[in-house]
Short mmCIF file of C-alpha atoms in Angstrom, two decimals:
data_model
loop_
_atom_site.label_atom_id
_atom_site.label_comp_id
_atom_site.label_asym_id
_atom_site.label_seq_id
_atom_site.Cartn_x
_atom_site.Cartn_y
_atom_site.Cartn_z
CA MET A 14 3.16 -14.40 -78.03
CA THR A 15 1.45 -17.41 -79.27
CA SER A 16 -0.87 -18.10 -82.01
CA THR A 17 -4.55 -18.65 -81.51
CA PRO A 18 -6.08 -22.08 -82.56
CA THR A 19 -6.91 -22.24 -86.30
CA SER A 20 -9.76 -24.65 -85.78
CA SER A 21 -12.77 -24.16 -83.51
CA SER A 22 -12.96 -28.09 -82.85
CA PRO A 23 -12.53 -29.17 -79.29
CA VAL A 24 -9.61 -31.27 -80.42
CA GLY A 25 -7.83 -28.38 -82.04
CA THR A 26 -8.30 -26.20 -79.04
CA LEU A 27 -7.01 -28.77 -76.70
CA ALA A 28 -3.89 -29.56 -78.82
CA TRP A 29 -3.34 -25.66 -78.90
CA MET A 30 -3.71 -25.42 -75.14
CA ALA A 31 -1.26 -28.27 -74.60
CA ARG A 32 1.39 -26.61 -76.74
CA ILE A 33 0.75 -23.45 -74.74
CA HIS A 34 1.08 -25.18 -71.28
CA ARG A 35 3.95 -27.35 -72.38
CA GLY A 36 6.16 -26.59 -69.44
CA GLN A 37 3.35 -27.32 -66.90
CA ILE A 38 2.58 -30.59 -68.42
CA VAL A 39 6.26 -31.53 -68.29
CA ALA A 40 6.51 -30.53 -64.81
CA VAL A 41 3.46 -32.41 -63.65
CA ALA A 42 4.54 -35.49 -65.60
CA VAL A 43 8.13 -35.38 -63.94
CA VAL A 44 6.57 -34.83 -60.46
CA GLY A 45 4.28 -37.79 -61.08
CA LEU A 46 7.13 -39.97 -62.20
CA LEU A 47 9.19 -39.04 -59.02
CA LEU A 48 6.29 -39.83 -56.86
CA GLY A 49 5.67 -43.16 -58.43
CA VAL A 50 9.35 -44.14 -57.91
CA ILE A 51 9.16 -43.01 -54.40
CA GLY A 52 6.00 -45.07 -53.81
CA LEU A 53 7.70 -48.13 -55.27
CA LEU A 54 10.87 -47.73 -53.45
CA PHE A 55 9.34 -46.58 -50.10
CA PRO A 56 5.92 -48.10 -49.66
CA GLY A 57 5.98 -47.79 -45.80
CA ALA A 58 7.15 -44.18 -45.72
CA THR A 59 4.52 -43.35 -48.54
CA LEU A 60 1.68 -45.01 -46.29
CA TYR A 61 2.93 -43.13 -43.33
CA THR A 62 2.85 -39.74 -45.44
CA VAL A 63 -0.81 -40.59 -46.59
CA ALA A 64 -1.81 -41.09 -43.00
CA VAL A 65 -0.15 -37.80 -41.71
CA LEU A 66 -1.65 -35.82 -44.68
CA PHE A 67 -5.06 -37.30 -43.82
CA GLY A 68 -4.77 -36.41 -40.25
CA SER A 69 -3.56 -32.93 -41.22
CA PHE A 70 -6.42 -32.52 -43.51
CA LEU A 71 -9.02 -33.48 -40.80
CA VAL A 72 -7.43 -31.04 -38.50
CA ALA A 73 -7.60 -28.11 -41.00
CA THR A 74 -11.12 -29.07 -42.19
CA GLY A 75 -12.25 -29.13 -38.43
CA ILE A 76 -10.65 -25.77 -37.83
CA PHE A 77 -12.35 -24.33 -40.95
CA ARG A 78 -15.90 -25.67 -39.70
CA ILE A 79 -15.33 -23.90 -36.25
CA MET A 80 -14.14 -20.74 -38.00
CA SER A 81 -17.14 -20.65 -40.33
CA ALA A 82 -19.32 -21.18 -37.29
CA VAL A 83 -17.89 -18.05 -35.74
CA ILE A 84 -17.72 -15.87 -38.93
CA ALA A 85 -20.47 -16.99 -41.30
CA ALA A 86 -23.30 -14.36 -40.65
CA GLU A 87 -25.93 -16.23 -42.68
CA LEU A 88 -25.96 -19.37 -40.21
CA THR A 89 -28.85 -19.77 -37.77
CA VAL A 90 -27.70 -20.33 -34.00
CA PRO A 91 -28.52 -24.03 -34.12
CA LEU A 92 -26.37 -24.45 -37.50
CA ARG A 93 -23.57 -22.46 -35.80
CA TRP A 94 -23.45 -24.89 -32.96
CA LEU A 95 -23.88 -27.90 -35.11
CA ASN A 96 -20.96 -26.57 -37.30
CA ALA A 97 -18.77 -25.81 -34.23
CA VAL A 98 -19.49 -29.14 -32.59
CA LEU A 99 -18.77 -31.09 -35.77
CA GLY A 100 -15.49 -29.00 -36.32
CA ALA A 101 -14.34 -29.90 -32.85
CA LEU A 102 -15.16 -33.59 -33.53
CA VAL A 103 -13.22 -33.56 -36.84
CA VAL A 104 -10.35 -31.72 -35.21
CA ILE A 105 -10.08 -34.50 -32.40
CA ALA A 106 -10.39 -37.20 -35.25
CA GLY A 107 -7.44 -35.48 -36.99
CA ILE A 108 -5.33 -35.33 -33.82
CA LEU A 109 -6.14 -39.09 -33.18
CA CYS A 110 -4.98 -39.78 -36.73
CA LEU A 111 -1.90 -37.76 -36.29
CA SER A 112 -0.97 -39.54 -32.93
CA ASN A 113 -1.06 -42.94 -34.36
CA PRO A 114 -0.92 -42.71 -38.23
CA PHE A 115 -0.93 -46.54 -39.09
CA ARG A 116 -4.10 -46.94 -37.00
CA SER A 117 -5.75 -44.37 -38.98
CA LEU A 118 -4.57 -46.34 -42.10
CA VAL A 119 -6.40 -49.33 -40.79
CA VAL A 120 -9.70 -47.25 -40.51
CA LEU A 121 -9.07 -45.98 -44.07
CA ALA A 122 -8.75 -49.58 -45.32
CA ILE A 123 -11.91 -50.63 -43.77
CA VAL A 124 -13.70 -47.70 -45.39
CA ILE A 125 -12.10 -48.70 -48.74
CA GLY A 126 -13.36 -52.19 -48.07
CA LEU A 127 -16.88 -51.30 -47.20
CA GLY A 128 -17.04 -49.19 -50.41
CA TRP A 129 -15.71 -51.95 -52.53
CA ILE A 130 -18.26 -54.41 -50.97
CA ALA A 131 -21.02 -52.05 -51.45
CA ASP A 132 -20.02 -51.33 -55.11
CA GLY A 133 -19.87 -55.26 -55.67
CA LEU A 134 -23.19 -55.67 -54.45
CA VAL A 135 -24.52 -52.97 -56.73
CA ASP A 136 -22.76 -54.78 -59.62
CA LEU A 137 -24.17 -58.12 -58.52
CA LEU A 138 -27.76 -56.66 -58.51
CA ALA A 139 -27.20 -54.93 -61.96
CA GLY A 140 -26.16 -58.32 -63.27
CA VAL A 141 -29.23 -60.15 -61.93
CA ARG A 142 -31.59 -57.53 -63.14
CA GLY A 143 -29.96 -57.30 -66.48
CA ALA A 144 -29.10 -53.79 -66.34
CA ILE A 145 -25.44 -54.66 -67.71
CA HIS A 146 -25.03 -56.41 -71.11
CA PRO A 147 -23.66 -58.98 -71.01
CA ARG A 148 -24.94 -59.83 -67.45
CA TRP A 149 -21.76 -61.86 -66.57
CA PHE A 150 -19.69 -58.50 -66.68
CA GLY A 151 -21.84 -57.49 -63.48
CA PHE A 152 -21.32 -60.98 -61.86
CA VAL A 153 -17.50 -60.88 -62.35
CA SER A 154 -17.20 -57.20 -61.42
CA GLY A 155 -19.49 -57.81 -58.32
CA ILE A 156 -17.53 -60.84 -57.06
CA VAL A 157 -14.13 -59.04 -57.68
CA SER A 158 -15.23 -56.05 -55.80
CA ILE A 159 -16.59 -58.10 -52.88
CA ALA A 160 -13.54 -60.29 -52.74
CA ALA A 161 -11.27 -57.16 -52.68
CA GLY A 162 -13.48 -55.55 -49.96
CA VAL A 163 -13.06 -58.51 -47.86
CA ALA A 164 -9.42 -58.69 -48.37
CA MET A 165 -9.20 -55.19 -47.05
CA PHE A 166 -10.78 -56.39 -43.94
CA VAL A 167 -8.71 -59.28 -43.58
CA LEU A 168 -5.34 -57.79 -44.21
CA PRO A 169 -5.72 -53.87 -44.28
CA ALA A 170 -2.02 -53.36 -44.14
CA ALA A 171 -1.23 -55.58 -46.91
CA GLY A 172 -4.19 -54.27 -48.89
CA LEU A 173 -3.06 -50.74 -48.57
CA ALA A 174 0.48 -51.70 -49.48
CA ALA A 175 -0.61 -53.26 -52.50
CA LEU A 176 -2.62 -50.04 -53.47
CA VAL A 177 0.34 -48.03 -53.14
CA SER A 178 2.30 -50.27 -55.29
CA ILE A 179 -0.20 -50.56 -58.02
CA GLY A 180 -0.85 -46.79 -57.67
CA ALA A 181 2.88 -46.15 -58.07
CA VAL A 182 3.26 -48.32 -61.03
CA LEU A 183 0.24 -46.60 -62.66
CA LEU A 184 1.57 -43.15 -61.94
CA ILE A 185 4.84 -43.89 -63.45
CA ILE A 186 3.03 -45.44 -66.65
CA VAL A 187 0.88 -42.32 -66.95
CA SER A 188 3.60 -39.96 -66.37
CA LEU A 189 5.92 -41.62 -68.89
CA THR A 190 3.11 -41.61 -71.66
CA THR A 191 2.50 -38.04 -70.78
CA LEU A 192 6.17 -37.19 -71.38
CA LEU A 193 6.08 -39.24 -74.71
CA MET A 194 2.98 -37.47 -75.98
CA ILE A 195 3.96 -33.72 -75.37
CA PRO A 196 3.24 -31.75 -78.53
CA ARG A 197 5.77 -29.60 -80.05
CA ARG A 198 6.26 -25.98 -79.04
CA ALA A 199 3.60 -23.46 -80.31
CA LYS A 200 4.76 -21.51 -83.11
CA THR A 201 5.40 -17.56 -82.41
CA ALA A 202 3.86 -14.97 -84.37
#
């Protein structure tokens, strides 16, 4: 049995919960550390795994849509058909991703690139309108985002490999800092 928090402040409550869930925090940090190392050592295999998981997710989501079209009583007939057709299309997209995982990664890279370009345009516009202070932050952020988006279009495989490497390093850093900051065990009553 553990003691309850002595303070009603959110920080005291969070510290108490962290002591209670110490084992879970350690487990998540160790798994994160292992995944980060695997991502650094095997970036190609990591990208392949992401592509397979993405395709599997699409197949599962499509099947769920088809099942909901059949089972959900509150849907009208047109919505049932729409859900079923969309589900079938998503299943087909998932199967196509699974049949050629690296091609699906190129599509994913293009979607990421489009997102970064759109984000960059929003940041540039915010800088022009003065919504960001100092304004040059918006200009720099916008230019960097647009450049990263264009790079994902030009070299999608290299862009995704760089994302895996950067993500792996960040995962290792976050996991190590989590392990270093674990609070002591809770006192028992």
